[in-house]
Short mmCIF file of C-alpha atoms and ligand atoms in Angstrom, two decimals:
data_model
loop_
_atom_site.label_atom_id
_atom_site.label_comp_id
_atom_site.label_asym_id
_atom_site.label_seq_id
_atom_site.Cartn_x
_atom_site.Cartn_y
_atom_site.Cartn_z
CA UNK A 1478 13.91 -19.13 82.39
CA UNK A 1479 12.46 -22.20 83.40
CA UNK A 1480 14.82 -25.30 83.77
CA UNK A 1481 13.51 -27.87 81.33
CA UNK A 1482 14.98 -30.79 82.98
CA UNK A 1483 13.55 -29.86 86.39
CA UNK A 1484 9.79 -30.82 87.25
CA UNK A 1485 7.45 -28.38 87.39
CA UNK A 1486 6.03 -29.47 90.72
CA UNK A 1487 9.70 -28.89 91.76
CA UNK A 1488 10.49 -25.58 90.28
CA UNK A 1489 6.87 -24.18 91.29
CA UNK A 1490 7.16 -25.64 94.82
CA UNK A 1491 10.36 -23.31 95.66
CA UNK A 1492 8.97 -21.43 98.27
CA UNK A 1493 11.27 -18.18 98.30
CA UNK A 1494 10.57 -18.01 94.39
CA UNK A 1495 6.98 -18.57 95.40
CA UNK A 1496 7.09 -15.43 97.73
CA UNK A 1497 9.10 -13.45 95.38
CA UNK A 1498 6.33 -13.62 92.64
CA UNK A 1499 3.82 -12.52 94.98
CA UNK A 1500 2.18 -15.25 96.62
CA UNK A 1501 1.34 -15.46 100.16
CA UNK A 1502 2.33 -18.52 102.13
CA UNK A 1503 0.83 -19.91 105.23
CA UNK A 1504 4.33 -19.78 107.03
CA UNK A 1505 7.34 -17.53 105.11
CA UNK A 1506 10.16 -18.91 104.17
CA UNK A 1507 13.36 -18.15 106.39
CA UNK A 1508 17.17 -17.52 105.55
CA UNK A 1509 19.67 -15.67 107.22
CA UNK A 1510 21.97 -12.53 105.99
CA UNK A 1511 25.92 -14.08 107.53
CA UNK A 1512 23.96 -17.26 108.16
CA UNK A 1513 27.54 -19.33 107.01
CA UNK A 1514 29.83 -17.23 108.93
CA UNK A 1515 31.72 -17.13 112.53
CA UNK A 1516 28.63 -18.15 114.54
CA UNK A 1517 28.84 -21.78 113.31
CA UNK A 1518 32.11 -23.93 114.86
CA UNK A 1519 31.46 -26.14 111.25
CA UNK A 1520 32.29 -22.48 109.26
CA UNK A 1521 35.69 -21.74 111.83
CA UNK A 1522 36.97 -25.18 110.83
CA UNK A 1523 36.31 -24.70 107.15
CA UNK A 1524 37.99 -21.05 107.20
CA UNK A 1525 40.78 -22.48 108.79
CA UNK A 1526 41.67 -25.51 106.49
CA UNK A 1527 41.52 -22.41 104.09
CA UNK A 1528 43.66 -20.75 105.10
CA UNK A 1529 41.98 -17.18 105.17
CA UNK A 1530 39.01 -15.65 104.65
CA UNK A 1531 39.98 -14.75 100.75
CA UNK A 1532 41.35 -18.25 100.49
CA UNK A 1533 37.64 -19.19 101.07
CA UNK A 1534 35.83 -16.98 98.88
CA UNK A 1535 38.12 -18.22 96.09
CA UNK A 1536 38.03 -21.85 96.39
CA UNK A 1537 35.06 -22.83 94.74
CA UNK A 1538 35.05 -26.63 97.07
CA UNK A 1539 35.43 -25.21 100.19
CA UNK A 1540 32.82 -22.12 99.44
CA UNK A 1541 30.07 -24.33 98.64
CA UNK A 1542 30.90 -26.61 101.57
CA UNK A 1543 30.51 -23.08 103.94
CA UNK A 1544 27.74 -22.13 101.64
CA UNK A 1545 26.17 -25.75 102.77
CA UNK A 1546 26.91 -25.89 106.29
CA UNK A 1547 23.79 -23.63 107.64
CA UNK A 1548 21.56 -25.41 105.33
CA UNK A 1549 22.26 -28.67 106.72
CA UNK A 1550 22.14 -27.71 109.78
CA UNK A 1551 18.96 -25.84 109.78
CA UNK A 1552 17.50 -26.41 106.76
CA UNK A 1553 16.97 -22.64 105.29
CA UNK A 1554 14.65 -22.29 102.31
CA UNK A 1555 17.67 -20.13 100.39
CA UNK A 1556 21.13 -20.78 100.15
CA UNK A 1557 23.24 -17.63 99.60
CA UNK A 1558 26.79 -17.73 97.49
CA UNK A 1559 29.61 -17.32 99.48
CA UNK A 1560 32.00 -14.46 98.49
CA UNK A 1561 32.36 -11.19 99.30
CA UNK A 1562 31.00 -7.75 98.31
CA UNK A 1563 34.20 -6.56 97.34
CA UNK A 1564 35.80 -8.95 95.53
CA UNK A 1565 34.62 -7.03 92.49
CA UNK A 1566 36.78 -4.30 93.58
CA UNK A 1567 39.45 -7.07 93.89
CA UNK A 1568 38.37 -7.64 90.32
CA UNK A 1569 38.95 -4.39 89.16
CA UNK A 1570 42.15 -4.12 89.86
CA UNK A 1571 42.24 -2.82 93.67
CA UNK A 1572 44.37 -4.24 96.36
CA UNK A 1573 42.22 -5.99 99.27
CA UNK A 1574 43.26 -7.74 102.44
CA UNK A 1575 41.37 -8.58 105.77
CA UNK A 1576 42.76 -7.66 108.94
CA UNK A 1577 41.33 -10.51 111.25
CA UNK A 1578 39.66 -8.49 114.35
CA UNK A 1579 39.14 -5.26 112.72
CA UNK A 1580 38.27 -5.99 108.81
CA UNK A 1581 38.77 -5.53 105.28
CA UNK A 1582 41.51 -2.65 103.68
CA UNK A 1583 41.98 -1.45 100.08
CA UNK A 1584 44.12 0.35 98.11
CA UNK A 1585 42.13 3.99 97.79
CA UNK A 1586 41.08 5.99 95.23
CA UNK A 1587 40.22 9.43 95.30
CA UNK A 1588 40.84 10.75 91.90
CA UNK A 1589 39.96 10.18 88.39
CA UNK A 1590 43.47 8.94 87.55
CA UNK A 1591 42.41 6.30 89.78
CA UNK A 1592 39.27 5.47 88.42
CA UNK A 1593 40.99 5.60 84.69
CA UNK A 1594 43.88 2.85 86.21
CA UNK A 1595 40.83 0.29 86.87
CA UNK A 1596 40.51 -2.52 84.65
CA UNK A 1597 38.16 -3.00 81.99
CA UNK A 1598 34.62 -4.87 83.09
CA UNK A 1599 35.18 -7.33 80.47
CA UNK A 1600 38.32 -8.25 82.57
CA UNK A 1601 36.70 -8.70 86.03
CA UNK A 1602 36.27 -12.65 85.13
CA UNK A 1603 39.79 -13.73 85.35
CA UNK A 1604 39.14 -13.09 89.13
CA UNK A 1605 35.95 -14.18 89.68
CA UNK A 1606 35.51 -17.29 87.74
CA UNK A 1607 36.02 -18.92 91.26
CA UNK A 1608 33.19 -17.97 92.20
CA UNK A 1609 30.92 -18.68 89.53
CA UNK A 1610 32.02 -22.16 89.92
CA UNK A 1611 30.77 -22.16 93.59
CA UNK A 1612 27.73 -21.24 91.81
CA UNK A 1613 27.52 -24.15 89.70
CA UNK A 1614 28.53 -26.74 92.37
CA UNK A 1615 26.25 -25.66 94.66
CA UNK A 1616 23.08 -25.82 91.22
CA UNK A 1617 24.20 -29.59 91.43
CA UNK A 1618 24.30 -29.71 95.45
CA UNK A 1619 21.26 -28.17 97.44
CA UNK A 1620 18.69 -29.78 97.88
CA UNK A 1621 15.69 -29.39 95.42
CA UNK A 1622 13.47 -27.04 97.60
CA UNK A 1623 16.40 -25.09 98.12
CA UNK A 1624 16.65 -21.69 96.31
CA UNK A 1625 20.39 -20.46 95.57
CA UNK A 1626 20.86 -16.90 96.04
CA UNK A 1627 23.41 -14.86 94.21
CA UNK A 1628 24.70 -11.01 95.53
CA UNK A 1629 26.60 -7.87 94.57
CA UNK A 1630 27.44 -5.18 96.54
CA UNK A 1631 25.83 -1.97 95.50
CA UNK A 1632 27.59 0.90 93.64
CA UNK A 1633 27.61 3.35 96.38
CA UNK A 1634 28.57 0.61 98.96
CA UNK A 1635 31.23 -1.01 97.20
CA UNK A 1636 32.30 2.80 96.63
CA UNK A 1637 32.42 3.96 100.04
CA UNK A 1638 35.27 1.09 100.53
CA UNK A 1639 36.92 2.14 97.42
CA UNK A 1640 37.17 5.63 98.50
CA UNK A 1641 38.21 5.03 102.20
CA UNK A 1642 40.25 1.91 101.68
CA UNK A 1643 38.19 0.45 105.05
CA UNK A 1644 34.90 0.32 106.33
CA UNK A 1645 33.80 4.05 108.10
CA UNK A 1646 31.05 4.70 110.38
CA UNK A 1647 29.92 7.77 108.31
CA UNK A 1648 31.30 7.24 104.80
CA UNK A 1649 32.48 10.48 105.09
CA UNK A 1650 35.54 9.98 102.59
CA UNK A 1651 33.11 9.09 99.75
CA UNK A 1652 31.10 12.18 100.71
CA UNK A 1653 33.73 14.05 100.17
CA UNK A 1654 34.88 13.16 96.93
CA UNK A 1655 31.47 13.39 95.73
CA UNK A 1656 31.19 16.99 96.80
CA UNK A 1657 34.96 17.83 95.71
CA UNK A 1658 35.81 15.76 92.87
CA UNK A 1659 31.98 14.81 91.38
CA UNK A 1660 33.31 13.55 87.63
CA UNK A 1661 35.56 11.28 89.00
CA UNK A 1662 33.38 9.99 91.30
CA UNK A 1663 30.73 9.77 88.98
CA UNK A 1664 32.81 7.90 86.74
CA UNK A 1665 33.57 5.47 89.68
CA UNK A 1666 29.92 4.46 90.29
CA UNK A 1667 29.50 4.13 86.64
CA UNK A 1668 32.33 1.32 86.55
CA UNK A 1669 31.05 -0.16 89.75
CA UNK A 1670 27.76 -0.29 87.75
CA UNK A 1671 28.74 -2.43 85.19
CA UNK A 1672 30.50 -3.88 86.81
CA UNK A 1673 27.82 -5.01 88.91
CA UNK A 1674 25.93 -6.21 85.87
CA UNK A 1675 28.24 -8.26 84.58
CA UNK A 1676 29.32 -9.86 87.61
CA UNK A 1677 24.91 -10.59 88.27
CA UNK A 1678 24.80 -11.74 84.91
CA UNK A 1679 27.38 -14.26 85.33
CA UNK A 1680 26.28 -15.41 88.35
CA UNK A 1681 22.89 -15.85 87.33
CA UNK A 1682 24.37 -17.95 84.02
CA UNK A 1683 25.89 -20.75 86.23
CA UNK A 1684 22.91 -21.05 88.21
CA UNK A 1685 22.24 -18.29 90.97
CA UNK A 1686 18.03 -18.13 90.78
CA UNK A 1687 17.64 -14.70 93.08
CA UNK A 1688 20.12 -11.62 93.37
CA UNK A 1689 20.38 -9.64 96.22
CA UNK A 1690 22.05 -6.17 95.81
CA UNK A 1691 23.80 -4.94 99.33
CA UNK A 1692 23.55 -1.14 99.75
CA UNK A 1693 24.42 -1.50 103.37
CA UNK A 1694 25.52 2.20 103.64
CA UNK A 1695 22.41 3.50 101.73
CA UNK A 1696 21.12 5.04 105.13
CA UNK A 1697 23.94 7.99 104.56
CA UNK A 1698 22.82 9.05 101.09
CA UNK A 1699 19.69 11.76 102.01
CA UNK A 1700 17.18 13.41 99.45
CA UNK A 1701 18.76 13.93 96.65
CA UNK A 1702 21.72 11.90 97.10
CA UNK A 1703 19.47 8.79 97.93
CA UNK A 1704 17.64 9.42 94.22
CA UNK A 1705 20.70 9.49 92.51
CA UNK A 1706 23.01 7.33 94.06
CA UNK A 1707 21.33 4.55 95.55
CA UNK A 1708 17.71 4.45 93.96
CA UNK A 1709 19.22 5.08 90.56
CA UNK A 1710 21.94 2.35 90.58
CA UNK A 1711 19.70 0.27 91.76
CA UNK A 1712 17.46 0.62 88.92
CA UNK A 1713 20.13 0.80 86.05
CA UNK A 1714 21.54 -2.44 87.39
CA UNK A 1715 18.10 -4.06 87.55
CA UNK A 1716 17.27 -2.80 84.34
CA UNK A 1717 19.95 -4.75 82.75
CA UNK A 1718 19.50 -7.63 84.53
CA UNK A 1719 16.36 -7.94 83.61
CA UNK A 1720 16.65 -7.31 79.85
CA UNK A 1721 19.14 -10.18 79.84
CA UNK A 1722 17.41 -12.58 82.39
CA UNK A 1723 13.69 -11.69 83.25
CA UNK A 1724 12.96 -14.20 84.96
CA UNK A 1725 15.36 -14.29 88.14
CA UNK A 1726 13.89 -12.12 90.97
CA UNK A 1727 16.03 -9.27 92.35
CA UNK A 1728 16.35 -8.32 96.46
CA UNK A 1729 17.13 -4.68 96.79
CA UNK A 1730 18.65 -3.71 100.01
CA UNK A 1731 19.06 -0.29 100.78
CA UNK A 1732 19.88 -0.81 104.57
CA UNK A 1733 18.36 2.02 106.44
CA UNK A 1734 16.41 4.18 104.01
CA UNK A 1735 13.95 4.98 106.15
CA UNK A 1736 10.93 6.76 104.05
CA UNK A 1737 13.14 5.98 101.05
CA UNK A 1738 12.22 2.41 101.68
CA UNK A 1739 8.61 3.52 100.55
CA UNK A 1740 8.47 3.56 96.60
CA UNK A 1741 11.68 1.72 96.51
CA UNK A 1742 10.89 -1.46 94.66
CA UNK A 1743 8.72 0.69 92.00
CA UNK A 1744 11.16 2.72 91.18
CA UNK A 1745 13.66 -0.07 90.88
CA UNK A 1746 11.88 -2.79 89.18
CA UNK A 1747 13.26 -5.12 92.19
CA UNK A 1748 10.96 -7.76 93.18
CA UNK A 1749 11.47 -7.51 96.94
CA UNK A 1750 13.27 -4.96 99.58
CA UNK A 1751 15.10 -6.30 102.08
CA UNK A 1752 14.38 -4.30 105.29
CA UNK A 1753 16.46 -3.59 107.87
CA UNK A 1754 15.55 -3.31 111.85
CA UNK A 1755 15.13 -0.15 112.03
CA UNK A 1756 12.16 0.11 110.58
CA UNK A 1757 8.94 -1.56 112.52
CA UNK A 1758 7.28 -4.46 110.76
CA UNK A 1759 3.71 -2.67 111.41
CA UNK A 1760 4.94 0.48 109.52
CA UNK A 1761 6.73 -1.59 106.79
CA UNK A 1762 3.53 -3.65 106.38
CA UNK A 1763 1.54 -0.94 105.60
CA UNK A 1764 4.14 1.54 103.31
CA UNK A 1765 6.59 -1.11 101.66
CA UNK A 1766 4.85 -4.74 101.75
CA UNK A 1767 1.98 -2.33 99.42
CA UNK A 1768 4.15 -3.12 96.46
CA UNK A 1769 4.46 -6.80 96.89
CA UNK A 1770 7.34 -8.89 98.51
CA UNK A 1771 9.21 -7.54 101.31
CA UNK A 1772 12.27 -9.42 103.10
CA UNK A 1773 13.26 -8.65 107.25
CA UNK A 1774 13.40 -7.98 109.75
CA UNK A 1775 14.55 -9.57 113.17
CA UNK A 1776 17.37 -7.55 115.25
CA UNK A 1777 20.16 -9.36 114.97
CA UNK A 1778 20.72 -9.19 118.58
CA UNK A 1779 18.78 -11.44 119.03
CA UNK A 1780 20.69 -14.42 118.28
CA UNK A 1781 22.86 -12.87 121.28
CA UNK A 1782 20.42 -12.75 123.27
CA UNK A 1783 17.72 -15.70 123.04
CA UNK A 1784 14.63 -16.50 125.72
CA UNK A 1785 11.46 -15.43 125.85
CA UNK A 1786 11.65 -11.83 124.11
CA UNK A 1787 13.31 -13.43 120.17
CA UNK A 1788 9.90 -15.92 120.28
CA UNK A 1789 7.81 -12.73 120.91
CA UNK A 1790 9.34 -10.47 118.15
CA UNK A 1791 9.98 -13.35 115.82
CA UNK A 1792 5.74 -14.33 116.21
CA UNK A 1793 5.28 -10.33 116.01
CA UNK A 1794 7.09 -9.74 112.75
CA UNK A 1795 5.36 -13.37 110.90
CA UNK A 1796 2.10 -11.48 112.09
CA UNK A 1797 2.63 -8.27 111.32
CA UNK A 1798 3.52 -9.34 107.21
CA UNK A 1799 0.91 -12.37 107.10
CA UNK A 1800 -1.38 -10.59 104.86
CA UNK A 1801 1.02 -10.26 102.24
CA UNK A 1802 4.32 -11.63 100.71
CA UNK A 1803 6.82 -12.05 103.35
CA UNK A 1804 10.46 -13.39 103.84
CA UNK A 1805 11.58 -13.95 106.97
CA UNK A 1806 15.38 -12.32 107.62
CA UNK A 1807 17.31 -10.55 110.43
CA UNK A 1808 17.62 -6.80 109.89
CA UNK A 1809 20.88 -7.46 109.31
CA UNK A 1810 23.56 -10.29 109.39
CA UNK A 1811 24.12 -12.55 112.65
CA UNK A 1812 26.89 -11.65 114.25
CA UNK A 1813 29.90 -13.62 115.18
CA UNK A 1814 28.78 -14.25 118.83
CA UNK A 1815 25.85 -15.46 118.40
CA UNK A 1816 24.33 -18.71 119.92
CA UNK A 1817 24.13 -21.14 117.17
CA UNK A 1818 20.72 -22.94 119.55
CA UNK A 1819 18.67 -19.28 119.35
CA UNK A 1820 18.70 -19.79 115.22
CA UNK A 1821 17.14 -23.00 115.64
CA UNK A 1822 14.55 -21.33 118.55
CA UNK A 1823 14.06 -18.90 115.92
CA UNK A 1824 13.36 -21.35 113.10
CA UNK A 1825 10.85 -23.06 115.30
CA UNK A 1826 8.83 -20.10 116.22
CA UNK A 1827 8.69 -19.25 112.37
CA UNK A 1828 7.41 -22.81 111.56
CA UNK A 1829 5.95 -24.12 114.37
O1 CP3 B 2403 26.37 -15.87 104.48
C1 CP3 B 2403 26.32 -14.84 103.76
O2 CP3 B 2403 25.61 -13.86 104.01
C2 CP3 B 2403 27.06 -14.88 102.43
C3 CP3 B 2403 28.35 -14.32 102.38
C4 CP3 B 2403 28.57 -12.84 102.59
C5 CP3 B 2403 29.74 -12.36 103.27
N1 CP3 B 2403 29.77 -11.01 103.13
C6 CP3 B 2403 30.73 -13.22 103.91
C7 CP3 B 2403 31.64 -12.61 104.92
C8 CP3 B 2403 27.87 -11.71 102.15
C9 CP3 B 2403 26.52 -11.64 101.47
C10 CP3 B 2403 28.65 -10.57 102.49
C11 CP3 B 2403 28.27 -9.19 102.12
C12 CP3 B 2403 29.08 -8.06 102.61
N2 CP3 B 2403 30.44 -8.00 102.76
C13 CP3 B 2403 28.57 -6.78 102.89
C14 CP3 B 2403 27.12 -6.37 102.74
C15 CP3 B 2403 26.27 -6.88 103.85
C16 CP3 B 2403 26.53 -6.23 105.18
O3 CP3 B 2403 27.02 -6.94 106.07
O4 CP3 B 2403 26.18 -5.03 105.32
C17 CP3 B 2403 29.64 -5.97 103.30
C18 CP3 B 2403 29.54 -4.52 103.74
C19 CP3 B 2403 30.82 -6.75 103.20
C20 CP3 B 2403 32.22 -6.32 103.46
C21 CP3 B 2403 32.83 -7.07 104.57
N3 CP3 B 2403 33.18 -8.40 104.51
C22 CP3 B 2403 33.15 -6.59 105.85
C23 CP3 B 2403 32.90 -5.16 106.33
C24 CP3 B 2403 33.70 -7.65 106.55
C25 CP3 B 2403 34.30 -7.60 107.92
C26 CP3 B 2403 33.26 -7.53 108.97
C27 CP3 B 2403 33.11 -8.85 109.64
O5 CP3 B 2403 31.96 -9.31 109.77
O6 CP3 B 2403 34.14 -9.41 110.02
C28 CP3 B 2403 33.67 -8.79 105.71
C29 CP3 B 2403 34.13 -10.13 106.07
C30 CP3 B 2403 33.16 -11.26 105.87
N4 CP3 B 2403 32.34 -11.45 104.78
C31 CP3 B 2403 32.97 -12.37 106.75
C32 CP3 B 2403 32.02 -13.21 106.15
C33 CP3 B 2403 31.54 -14.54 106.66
C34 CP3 B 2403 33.74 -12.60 108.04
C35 CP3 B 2403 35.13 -12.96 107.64
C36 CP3 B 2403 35.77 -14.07 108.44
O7 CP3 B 2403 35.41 -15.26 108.30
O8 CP3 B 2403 36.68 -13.71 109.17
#
């Protein structure tokens, strides 16, 4: 719903919302999956006068200073919250830790007596109110032209970390259960589902204007499994969401879909998909950026790398979506290593 305190001129002028509702803009806008993160000595210092990484997430100051950093720095058109993807599995009762050089651990579960010992939705607030304050400091902080971008991981994402207690290369432990224990894991993406609503809802209440949903592990579900477990989700969730608040745009991001990318946002309802680098620009153009608003999709590399080959591909990709709407992204989210100058090279070759 439109903000009746803000001027029009302002509200309209938000480029990213601009792009999300279809329009086509001279130059895209440009933010960055990770883009407060490791890369950025400003983000180290902050994670360290935090204490941890978890520290962070829940400490609503300190998150929306991290969540400020890259914009002030580079000035990004969107803002993304900072928090995690599975803090809502925190939320509902699971154990989580990071291990610093290897990543995040859970407690598992692989049965339905596990899924029946997770707390209520209703309950997942008492944990997260954290972070819908981060939310509403950072409403009152960006800057006007600014867009503030909420997330949630996606059901059979957020799953796959349930299930293995860690991050997998195959997400074979959440194959498994779906193929030996299919009620209970059924009944696990159904909690992570509304879960996922609620959580959206409430971030969109203290002021998130765009949700992205993270199905980073998407690229593992085929035929069948795809339908039902990542297109479906997706759908249910934006369903809701948009019963409750139609007029906040959703990003859908089922990270290496492939073909499945085609279709994706009709059958979901979401107002852009988020493409990964796998997929070329020129093929994406023509079979996904069809159906309006389509988000990607720089290798992430090349932040690594810099020179003469990111101005090339970054030029290639703003060409290959001019004709419709476009925002500019990596594939997927800078990496730790990266050199904080090539953003910036990056940014330039978008605008300039
Ligand atoms: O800037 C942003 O993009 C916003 C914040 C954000 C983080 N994680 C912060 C973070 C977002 C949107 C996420 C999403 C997320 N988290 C996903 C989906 C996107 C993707 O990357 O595919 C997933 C799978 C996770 C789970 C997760 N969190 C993992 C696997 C890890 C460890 C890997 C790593 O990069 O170290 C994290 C940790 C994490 N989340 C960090 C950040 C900045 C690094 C933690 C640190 O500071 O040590």
């Amino acid at each position: 719903m439109a903000n009746p305190d803000q001027p029009a001129a302002v509200a309209d002028g938000k480029t990213i919302l601009r792009a999300l509702a279809g329009e086509v803009l001279e130059v895209p806008p440009v933010w960055m999956m990770r883009q407060a993160g490791r890369y950025l000595p400003e983000y180290r210092a902050t994670r360290a006068q935090a204490g941890d990484f978890l520290s962070l997430c829940y400490n609503p100051e300190l998150a929306a200073e991290v969540t400020l950093q890259p914009i002030r720095r580079y000035g990004f058109d969107a803002a993304i919250l900072f928090a995690d993807i599975l803090l809502l599995p925190q939320a509902l009762g699971v154990d989580l830790w990071f291990v610093t050089g290897e990543g995040p651990r859970l407690s598992t579960i692989t049965d339905a007596a596990g899924v029946s010992a997770l707390k209520p939705v209703e309950a997942i607030d008492e944990t997260l109110s954290p972070v819908y304050e981060t939310v509403r400091i950072l409403s009152r902080e960006l800057p006007a032209e600014t867009t503030l971008i909420g997330f949630a991981g996606a059901p059979w994402t957020v799953a796959t970390y349930m299930i293995a207690g860690r991050g997998t290369r195959d997400q074979a432990p959440a194959h498994a259960m779906m193929r030996e224990a299919p009620e209970a894991f059924d009944a696990l993406m159904e909690r992570i589902t509304d879960g996922t609503i609620h959580y959206l809802s409430r971030q969109i209440e203290a002021g998130a204007e765009v949700v992205k949903i993270f199905d980073s592990w998407a690229g593992s579900l085929k035929g069948e499994a795809f339908q039902r477990y990542s297109l479906e989700p997706a759908r249910r969730i934006i369903a809701a969401l948009k019963a409750r608040h139609p007029e906040t745009p959703v990003i859908a991001f089922p990270r290496e879909a492939g073909d499945g990318y085609i279709g994706f946002a009709r059958a979901t309802g979401a107002d852009c998909v988020a493409l990964d680098n796998s997929v070329s620009a020129d093929w994406a153009a023509q079979h996904v950026q069809v159906d309006g608003c389509v988000q990607g999709n720089l290798a992430p590399g090349h932040m690594v790398t810099g020179g003469e080959a990111l101005v090339t591909e970054t030029r290639r990709i703003v060409q290959a979506f001019s004709k419709g709407p476009h925002i500019f992204n990596l594939g997927h989210g800078i990496t730790p290593d990266a050199d904080p100058d090539n953003v910036q090279r990056m940014i330039d070759a978008i605008r300039g």
